[in-house]
Amino acid sequence: MGTTTTPMELEPESLAPPHMFALPVDSEHKATEFRIFSIAKPHMRAFHLSWISFFSCFVSSFAAPPLLPIIRDNLNLTATDIGNAGIASVSGAVFARVAMGCACDLFGPRLASASLILLTAPAVYFTSIASSPISFLLVRFFTGFSLATFVSTQFWMSSMFSAKVVGTANGITGGWGNLGGGATQLIMPLVFALIRDIGAVKFTAWRIAFFIPALFQTLAAFGVILFGQDMPDGNFQKLQKEGDKPQDDFSKVFYHGVSNYRSWILALTYGYCFGVELTIDNIIAEYFYDRFNLKLHTAGIIAASFGLANLFARPLGGVFSDAVAKRFGMRGRLWTLWTVQTIGGVLCAILGRVDSLGASVAVMVAFSIFCQAACGLTFGVVPFVSKRSLGVISGMTGGGGNVGAVITQLIFFKGSRYSKEMGMTLMGIMIICCTLPICLIYFPQWGGMFCGPTSKKGFTEEDYYLSEWSSHEKERGFHQASLKFAYNSRSERGRRFVGSTTPADYGSPSTHV
C-alpha cells in the first residue's frame, strides 16, 4: 500500500513555491493572474513566445490566398486547382496536430513547437519556385503542417496558467496567433506591391514576397528555443532528469485521450468554428474580388477584417469563458460555447444570402466575431477534460478544426458545384447542426448543460482526474500532479452551485492509494 494523500493535505499555505515568481501562483506553480503587458519569465514570456510563433505560422500558411489573382495567372491555375491547394493547406495539419499533442506530452511544448516550425519553413521558401499546379499544391500542403503549433500554444498556456485564467490565456494566445490569417491579407499585397514598384515584374514579385514570411517563421522558432521554458519549474528534460516529472507511458497517455468521449465532441464542434475560420481565410479575398469586382488591395483589406477580428474576438471568448465559470462553473462554459457558436452559424448562413457589398462586409465582421469567440470558448473547456492526456486532447480538438476545414472545402468550395454564396449558406447550417452535440458533454463532478453534478458518492474532482492512474502508478506517486490539478479545478463548481444541489461529500476529501 502506498502513502495516503488527501486534498486536505494540499492546503495552499503548505504548497508555497520554493522560489519566487513574478506572478502569484497556485500549488502547481501556475500563474493565477494574467498580466498581458508583462514579459516576466516563465509565465508571460511563454505567452508572448507562443502567440508570436503561432502568428508567424499563420502568416506563412495563408500568404498565398491574397495573391491568388496573380498566382493563378502565372501558374495557369483552374478553380479546381485553387480549391485543391486550399484543402491541402489545412489537411496537412490534421494528423500533425494529433502528433503535436503527443509530442507535447512527451517532450514539452518548447522543443515540439520549434522543431515543427523549422521543419516547415523550407516549404515557405520553396513557394517562390513553384512552377505548376502540383508544385503549388505541395508547398501549400507542407506549409500547412506548421498550423499544428496551435496545439503547443494551448498546451503551453494550460501548463503555465491556473484554472481561473487558463481560458483567458488560451483565448488570447490562440486569437493573436490566428490574427496572422488576417494580417497576411494586408502584408502580402503590400510586400508584393513594394517589390513590384522597385522594379520586379509581377510574376517575379510574388515569388520574392514569400521570403518575408519564411524568414519571420525561422526567427520565431529560434526565439522559442532560446528564450522559452516548458513548465513553471523548468524544461521537460531537466525536470525528468531530476525526478521532478516522471516519464509517462505514451500508450496510456494516448488511451486516456482517445477514450474520453468529450474530446471527440470538442473535436467535432471545433471543426465548425476554427475549421470554418480556415475555410474563410482561404476563400474570402477571392470571393470579394470576383463577386463585387474589387481591386486586389481592396479585397485584401476586406478579407483581412475577418482574420483581424482575432485581435479581440477569440481572446474575448476565453475571457468570457472564465467569467461565466466564476459564477456558473463548467455548466456556464458549455452553455456559452453552444450559444455563441450557434449564433455564428446563423450569421454565416445570412452572409451567403446578402448581395450588397456593405451588407456583406457588416455580416462578415459580425460572423467573424462569433466564430472566433467560439474558438476561444472551446479551449476554455479543453484543459479540464483530462490532466494526464492534455496534449493528446488538445491535438485531437485542434486536428478536428482542420478536418472540419477539409470537409467543408471539399463539399462546398471545391470546383463549381456550388457558388460561393450558396456554399456559405450551407456551411452556416452545418455549423448549427454540428454544435448541438455540446449538450452531450457531462462532467460528473460539475454537470452538463441540462443536468447538475451527480448525487452519487465518489465523483469529486479528485475521483475524476485520478481515475486515469492505476493503483501501481499512484503508489509510485505519479498521480501527484493530477491531485494538485483536481484541487485547483474546484473553481469549476461555480459560486452558484456550491452548497446547493451538490452531493453531501462533494467538497470533502477523498482518499486515494
XYZ file of C-alpha atoms in Angstrom:
513
model
C 0.000 0.000 0.000
C 1.252 3.482 -0.797
C 1.031 6.659 1.151
C -2.468 8.054 1.588
C -2.884 11.518 0.153
C -5.946 13.667 0.561
C -6.830 17.065 -0.834
C -6.869 18.401 2.735
C -3.107 17.946 2.748
C -2.902 20.233 -0.251
C -3.693 23.496 1.501
C -2.298 26.479 -0.395
C -0.135 27.515 2.517
C 1.649 24.179 2.575
C 2.286 24.372 -1.137
C 4.033 27.723 -1.269
C 6.542 27.749 -4.136
C 10.152 27.068 -3.172
C 11.232 30.148 -5.078
C 9.574 33.373 -6.037
C 7.785 34.021 -9.306
C 6.937 37.403 -10.783
C 3.229 36.422 -10.788
C 1.217 34.841 -7.956
C 0.978 31.065 -8.443
C -1.040 28.093 -7.234
C 0.116 24.711 -5.918
C 1.320 23.686 -9.382
C 3.218 26.984 -9.727
C 0.785 28.022 -12.450
C 0.079 31.743 -12.567
C -3.250 32.745 -11.041
C -3.146 36.168 -12.710
C -2.730 37.139 -16.354
C -0.721 40.340 -16.930
C -0.755 40.928 -20.642
C 1.882 43.685 -20.691
C 4.409 41.676 -18.680
C 7.244 39.638 -20.203
C 8.209 38.059 -16.883
C 9.794 34.627 -17.056
C 8.466 31.960 -17.239
C 4.696 32.514 -17.479
C 4.284 35.686 -19.516
C 7.386 35.100 -21.598
C 5.947 31.741 -22.660
C 2.693 33.508 -23.546
C 4.363 36.028 -25.860
C 6.648 33.461 -27.490
C 3.722 31.120 -28.134
C 1.438 33.615 -29.846
C 4.221 35.228 -31.900
C 5.476 31.856 -33.193
C 1.936 30.717 -33.994
C 1.248 34.065 -35.670
C 4.264 33.534 -37.944
C 2.935 30.117 -38.992
C -0.471 31.561 -39.831
C 1.141 34.284 -41.935
C 3.088 31.642 -43.876
C 0.173 29.246 -44.324
C -2.158 31.925 -45.689
C 0.357 34.066 -47.556
C -0.870 32.689 -50.887
C -4.651 33.466 -50.867
C -4.331 37.291 -51.044
C -2.036 36.904 -54.071
C -4.112 34.226 -55.813
C -5.344 36.508 -58.629
C -1.664 36.959 -59.600
C -0.509 33.413 -58.842
C -3.357 31.782 -60.774
C -2.451 33.752 -63.901
C 1.231 32.881 -63.563
C 0.700 29.155 -62.942
C -2.493 28.780 -65.030
C -4.488 27.534 -62.043
C -8.094 26.458 -62.548
C -10.841 26.826 -59.945
C -10.320 23.159 -59.098
C -6.556 23.652 -58.692
C -7.158 26.573 -56.320
C -9.708 24.547 -54.347
C -7.348 21.581 -54.058
C -4.494 23.819 -52.895
C -6.747 25.398 -50.274
C -7.730 21.972 -48.991
C -4.089 20.859 -48.990
C -3.080 23.874 -46.906
C -5.274 22.779 -43.998
C -5.317 18.991 -44.428
C -1.636 18.532 -43.590
C -2.171 19.742 -40.057
C -4.932 17.211 -39.307
C -2.572 14.437 -38.197
C 0.215 16.869 -37.420
C -1.914 18.376 -34.650
C -2.573 14.996 -33.044
C 1.137 14.190 -33.321
C 1.977 17.598 -31.832
C -0.242 16.856 -28.841
C 1.609 13.604 -28.224
C 4.979 15.341 -28.654
C 3.987 17.992 -26.095
C 3.015 15.310 -23.568
C 6.329 13.513 -24.052
C 8.923 16.205 -24.875
C 7.359 19.516 -23.883
C 5.825 22.349 -25.930
C 9.074 24.263 -26.449
C 11.012 21.659 -28.441
C 7.879 20.297 -30.141
C 6.855 23.736 -31.411
C 10.275 24.971 -32.505
C 11.081 21.712 -34.300
C 7.917 21.798 -36.401
C 8.366 25.476 -37.281
C 11.908 24.842 -38.519
C 10.862 21.729 -40.448
C 8.120 23.569 -42.340
C 9.980 26.832 -43.029
C 11.707 25.411 -46.171
C 8.290 24.825 -47.760
C 7.580 28.550 -47.477
C 10.882 29.372 -49.185
C 10.162 26.795 -51.912
C 6.841 28.505 -52.740
C 8.940 31.044 -54.636
C 9.980 28.378 -57.163
C 6.559 26.750 -57.665
C 6.029 26.313 -61.393
C 2.901 24.171 -61.777
C -0.407 23.426 -60.056
C 1.100 20.302 -58.478
C 4.141 22.068 -57.035
C 1.927 24.887 -55.735
C -0.340 22.342 -54.034
C 2.650 20.574 -52.456
C 4.225 23.693 -50.954
C 0.863 24.744 -49.501
C 0.381 21.242 -48.115
C 3.723 21.126 -46.310
C 3.494 24.736 -45.145
C 0.131 23.915 -43.567
C 1.792 21.440 -41.209
C 3.030 24.445 -39.252
C -0.554 25.180 -38.115
C -0.112 22.292 -35.670
C 1.812 24.748 -33.490
C -1.609 25.843 -32.271
C -1.658 22.707 -30.131
C 1.659 23.538 -28.499
C 0.450 27.059 -27.693
C -2.656 25.729 -25.935
C -0.677 23.040 -24.107
C 1.920 25.604 -23.086
C -0.656 28.035 -21.719
C -2.501 25.254 -19.883
C 0.822 24.321 -18.268
C 1.573 27.903 -17.227
C -1.794 29.324 -16.091
C -4.265 28.126 -13.457
C -7.917 27.154 -13.929
C -9.057 30.672 -13.042
C -7.322 32.314 -16.026
C -6.496 29.445 -18.402
C -9.407 30.302 -20.707
C -8.127 33.853 -20.998
C -4.553 32.724 -21.677
C -5.635 30.134 -24.251
C -8.047 32.538 -25.918
C -5.563 35.374 -26.306
C -2.607 33.288 -27.463
C -4.796 31.414 -29.962
C -6.543 34.577 -31.107
C -3.413 36.628 -31.565
C -1.795 33.726 -33.389
C -4.805 33.363 -35.690
C -4.510 37.078 -36.275
C -1.805 36.118 -38.759
C -4.557 34.883 -41.085
C -5.876 38.434 -41.312
C -2.551 40.225 -41.137
C -1.196 38.299 -44.107
C -4.144 39.579 -46.190
C -2.649 43.043 -45.682
C 1.039 42.169 -45.520
C 1.421 40.123 -48.707
C -0.280 42.573 -51.130
C 1.823 45.399 -49.663
C 5.058 43.417 -49.896
C 4.152 42.374 -53.433
C 3.409 45.979 -54.436
C 6.650 47.229 -52.895
C 8.770 44.648 -54.722
C 6.944 45.329 -57.988
C 7.414 49.074 -57.614
C 11.134 48.591 -57.026
C 11.349 47.117 -60.499
C 10.391 43.439 -60.478
C 7.739 42.189 -62.903
C 4.584 40.967 -61.174
C 5.238 37.271 -61.861
C 8.633 37.634 -60.137
C 7.458 39.979 -57.366
C 5.009 37.495 -55.848
C 7.757 34.881 -55.644
C 10.212 37.199 -53.870
C 7.457 38.221 -51.452
C 7.385 34.729 -49.929
C 10.856 35.181 -48.454
C 9.363 37.591 -45.873
C 7.025 35.108 -44.108
C 9.652 32.372 -44.439
C 12.271 34.452 -42.631
C 9.771 35.529 -39.966
C 8.865 31.900 -39.255
C 12.520 30.874 -38.951
C 13.344 33.653 -36.490
C 10.282 32.798 -34.384
C 11.470 29.191 -33.995
C 14.868 30.274 -32.693
C 13.161 32.655 -30.268
C 11.145 29.782 -28.775
C 14.251 27.599 -28.407
C 16.457 30.271 -26.878
C 14.032 32.066 -24.556
C 11.185 29.629 -23.817
C 10.598 27.289 -20.863
C 8.232 24.291 -20.864
C 6.886 24.435 -17.319
C 6.938 26.959 -14.471
C 9.743 24.989 -12.807
C 11.863 24.291 -15.884
C 12.083 22.319 -19.129
C 10.802 18.756 -19.518
C 14.235 17.199 -19.962
C 15.663 18.844 -16.859
C 12.630 18.032 -14.695
C 12.635 14.398 -15.810
C 16.361 14.074 -15.170
C 15.948 15.484 -11.656
C 12.969 13.226 -10.953
C 10.514 16.095 -10.544
C 8.456 14.950 -13.532
C 8.087 11.209 -14.169
C 8.399 9.931 -17.726
C 4.859 8.934 -18.656
C 3.797 5.867 -20.639
C 2.782 7.069 -24.108
C 0.318 4.239 -24.693
C -1.596 5.136 -21.536
C -1.498 8.863 -22.266
C -2.875 8.178 -25.740
C -5.503 5.728 -24.464
C -6.940 8.090 -21.869
C -7.110 10.817 -24.515
C -8.921 8.909 -27.270
C -11.209 7.001 -24.881
C -12.666 10.179 -23.385
C -15.822 10.878 -25.395
C -15.708 14.584 -24.507
C -12.586 15.002 -26.634
C -14.391 13.694 -29.725
C -17.319 16.069 -29.248
C -14.984 19.037 -28.829
C -13.063 17.951 -31.938
C -16.322 17.938 -33.913
C -17.559 21.293 -32.667
C -14.135 22.901 -33.106
C -14.250 21.747 -36.716
C -17.142 24.150 -37.207
C -15.674 27.236 -35.589
C -11.933 27.073 -36.273
C -12.433 24.872 -39.337
C -14.832 27.451 -40.755
C -12.324 30.199 -39.972
C -9.650 28.370 -42.007
C -12.110 27.932 -44.864
C -12.978 31.634 -44.907
C -9.270 32.566 -44.780
C -8.780 30.566 -47.986
C -11.735 31.905 -49.984
C -12.770 35.325 -48.706
C -10.324 37.539 -50.645
C -11.108 35.823 -53.938
C -14.837 35.887 -53.069
C -14.958 39.680 -52.681
C -12.564 40.211 -55.614
C -14.741 38.225 -58.014
C -18.246 38.906 -56.727
C -18.004 42.679 -56.280
C -15.321 43.394 -58.927
C -12.938 44.946 -56.408
C -9.272 45.763 -56.742
C -6.834 43.213 -55.304
C -5.732 45.513 -52.489
C -9.337 46.445 -51.591
C -10.416 42.800 -51.499
C -7.388 42.068 -49.297
C -8.335 44.775 -46.807
C -11.905 43.490 -46.523
C -10.718 39.906 -46.197
C -8.208 40.972 -43.557
C -11.002 42.298 -41.356
C -12.217 38.726 -40.892
C -8.893 37.430 -39.576
C -8.006 40.650 -37.754
C -11.045 40.215 -35.527
C -8.879 37.645 -33.737
C -7.196 40.611 -32.081
C -10.116 40.702 -29.661
C -12.778 38.131 -30.644
C -11.073 34.885 -29.698
C -9.487 36.416 -26.569
C -12.944 37.709 -25.650
C -14.244 34.157 -25.895
C -11.571 32.948 -23.459
C -12.180 35.829 -21.058
C -15.934 35.274 -21.212
C -15.457 31.553 -20.540
C -13.510 32.311 -17.351
C -16.019 34.994 -16.328
C -19.121 32.786 -16.574
C -17.245 29.925 -14.876
C -16.734 32.064 -11.771
C -20.495 32.109 -11.236
C -21.868 29.127 -13.134
C -18.851 26.801 -13.291
C -18.296 24.339 -16.126
C -22.002 24.410 -16.991
C -21.651 28.107 -17.775
C -18.693 27.433 -20.071
C -20.699 24.830 -22.026
C -23.856 26.928 -22.366
C -21.889 29.962 -23.528
C -19.954 27.921 -26.093
C -23.137 26.453 -27.572
C -24.919 29.819 -27.721
C -22.075 31.770 -29.311
C -21.252 29.129 -31.925
C -24.897 28.689 -32.902
C -25.268 32.446 -33.451
C -22.127 32.276 -35.599
C -23.776 29.598 -37.740
C -26.856 31.757 -38.259
C -24.708 34.722 -39.338
C -22.725 32.522 -41.745
C -25.954 31.392 -43.397
C -27.066 35.018 -43.728
C -23.702 36.023 -45.255
C -24.391 33.823 -48.253
C -27.772 35.480 -48.818
C -26.903 39.211 -48.766
C -25.988 40.687 -52.144
C -24.637 44.170 -51.432
C -21.034 44.972 -50.592
C -21.810 46.976 -47.450
C -24.184 44.383 -46.010
C -21.767 41.563 -46.828
C -18.917 43.287 -45.001
C -21.101 44.031 -41.962
C -22.402 40.465 -41.689
C -18.917 39.038 -42.283
C -17.477 41.088 -39.411
C -20.269 40.018 -37.043
C -19.837 36.400 -38.141
C -16.074 36.557 -37.597
C -16.529 37.816 -34.026
C -18.874 34.990 -33.026
C -16.921 32.334 -34.921
C -13.619 33.260 -33.326
C -15.117 33.795 -29.875
C -16.407 30.206 -30.092
C -12.821 29.058 -30.704
C -11.716 30.761 -27.500
C -14.664 29.302 -25.597
C -13.791 25.790 -26.804
C -10.332 25.967 -25.284
C -11.859 27.260 -22.074
C -13.260 23.711 -21.734
C -10.432 21.593 -23.187
C -7.943 21.904 -20.261
C -10.468 20.272 -17.905
C -11.239 17.168 -19.966
C -8.064 15.397 -18.835
C -4.950 16.297 -16.882
C -2.848 13.314 -17.881
C -3.691 13.460 -21.598
C -3.949 17.216 -22.060
C -1.654 17.230 -25.105
C -3.490 14.419 -26.880
C -6.893 16.028 -26.293
C -5.608 19.442 -27.372
C -4.238 17.780 -30.502
C -7.474 15.943 -31.223
C -9.510 19.118 -30.801
C -7.102 21.158 -32.907
C -6.994 18.426 -35.546
C -10.776 18.443 -35.591
C -10.594 22.074 -36.659
C -8.552 21.122 -39.699
C -10.789 18.148 -40.504
C -13.772 20.499 -40.476
C -11.961 22.835 -42.853
C -11.102 19.992 -45.243
C -14.634 18.557 -45.255
C -16.245 21.975 -45.671
C -13.998 22.961 -48.569
C -14.430 19.567 -50.257
C -18.213 19.747 -50.052
C -18.914 23.422 -50.665
C -15.910 25.171 -52.204
C -14.146 22.693 -54.497
C -14.791 23.327 -58.155
C -18.081 24.779 -59.331
C -20.716 22.502 -57.773
C -21.934 25.343 -55.555
C -21.494 29.061 -55.878
C -19.501 30.566 -53.009
C -22.655 32.337 -51.831
C -24.617 29.070 -51.599
C -21.604 27.339 -50.047
C -21.530 29.884 -47.225
C -25.239 29.443 -46.502
C -24.941 25.663 -46.377
C -21.822 25.967 -44.230
C -23.815 28.054 -41.745
C -26.471 25.345 -41.481
C -23.726 22.779 -40.924
C -22.276 24.884 -38.085
C -25.648 24.938 -36.310
C -26.106 21.169 -36.620
C -22.559 20.230 -35.568
C -22.752 22.453 -32.477
C -25.675 20.504 -30.978
C -23.518 17.652 -29.516
C -22.126 20.080 -26.916
C -25.270 19.286 -24.919
C -23.949 15.707 -24.515
C -20.793 16.776 -22.642
C -21.187 15.894 -18.964
C -18.705 16.034 -16.086
C -19.985 14.007 -13.098
C -18.360 16.397 -10.643
C -19.752 19.563 -12.311
C -22.658 18.568 -14.527
C -23.556 19.456 -18.109
C -25.818 21.843 -19.970
C -29.058 20.294 -18.709
C -28.006 18.333 -15.620
C -26.198 19.240 -12.411
C -23.414 17.188 -10.786
C -24.218 13.581 -9.912
C -25.577 12.812 -6.473
C -23.631 9.544 -6.255
C -20.639 9.226 -3.985
C -17.127 9.010 -5.381
C -17.467 11.705 -8.042
C -15.333 14.585 -6.840
C -12.652 16.353 -8.874
C -10.089 14.044 -7.287
C -12.018 10.920 -8.311
C -12.355 12.164 -11.884
C -8.710 13.063 -12.518
C -7.153 10.235 -10.501
C -9.201 7.639 -12.383
C -6.595 7.990 -15.147
C -3.931 6.455 -12.899
C -3.611 2.821 -11.811
C -3.030 1.770 -8.198
C 0.554 0.897 -9.051
C 1.168 4.348 -10.555
C -0.355 6.007 -7.505
C 1.946 4.019 -5.247
C 4.878 5.474 -7.169
C 3.478 8.986 -6.785
C 2.837 9.617 -10.482
C -0.615 10.991 -9.704
C 0.549 13.935 -7.601
C 0.283 16.492 -10.427
C -3.286 15.337 -11.164
C -4.146 15.597 -7.467
C -2.954 19.190 -7.337
C -4.844 19.989 -10.538
C -8.019 18.463 -9.087
C -7.716 20.672 -6.023
C -7.177 23.791 -8.129
C -10.035 22.971 -10.517
C -12.661 23.082 -7.758
C -13.393 26.590 -9.004
C -15.291 24.920 -11.874
C -18.144 24.191 -9.469
C -19.115 27.844 -9.760
C -20.392 30.030 -6.932
C -23.992 29.434 -7.891
C -23.853 25.679 -7.331
C -21.560 25.313 -4.349
C -23.565 24.463 -1.280
C -26.856 23.995 -3.145
C -27.552 20.785 -5.047
C -24.117 19.222 -4.775
C -23.694 15.803 -3.157
C -23.077 15.635 0.567
C -19.456 14.640 0.144
C -18.852 16.824 -2.930
C -16.446 19.120 -1.211
C -14.973 16.680 1.272
C -11.619 14.995 0.829
C -11.389 11.563 -0.695
C -8.598 9.086 -0.088
C -6.555 7.565 -2.903
C -3.971 4.852 -2.628
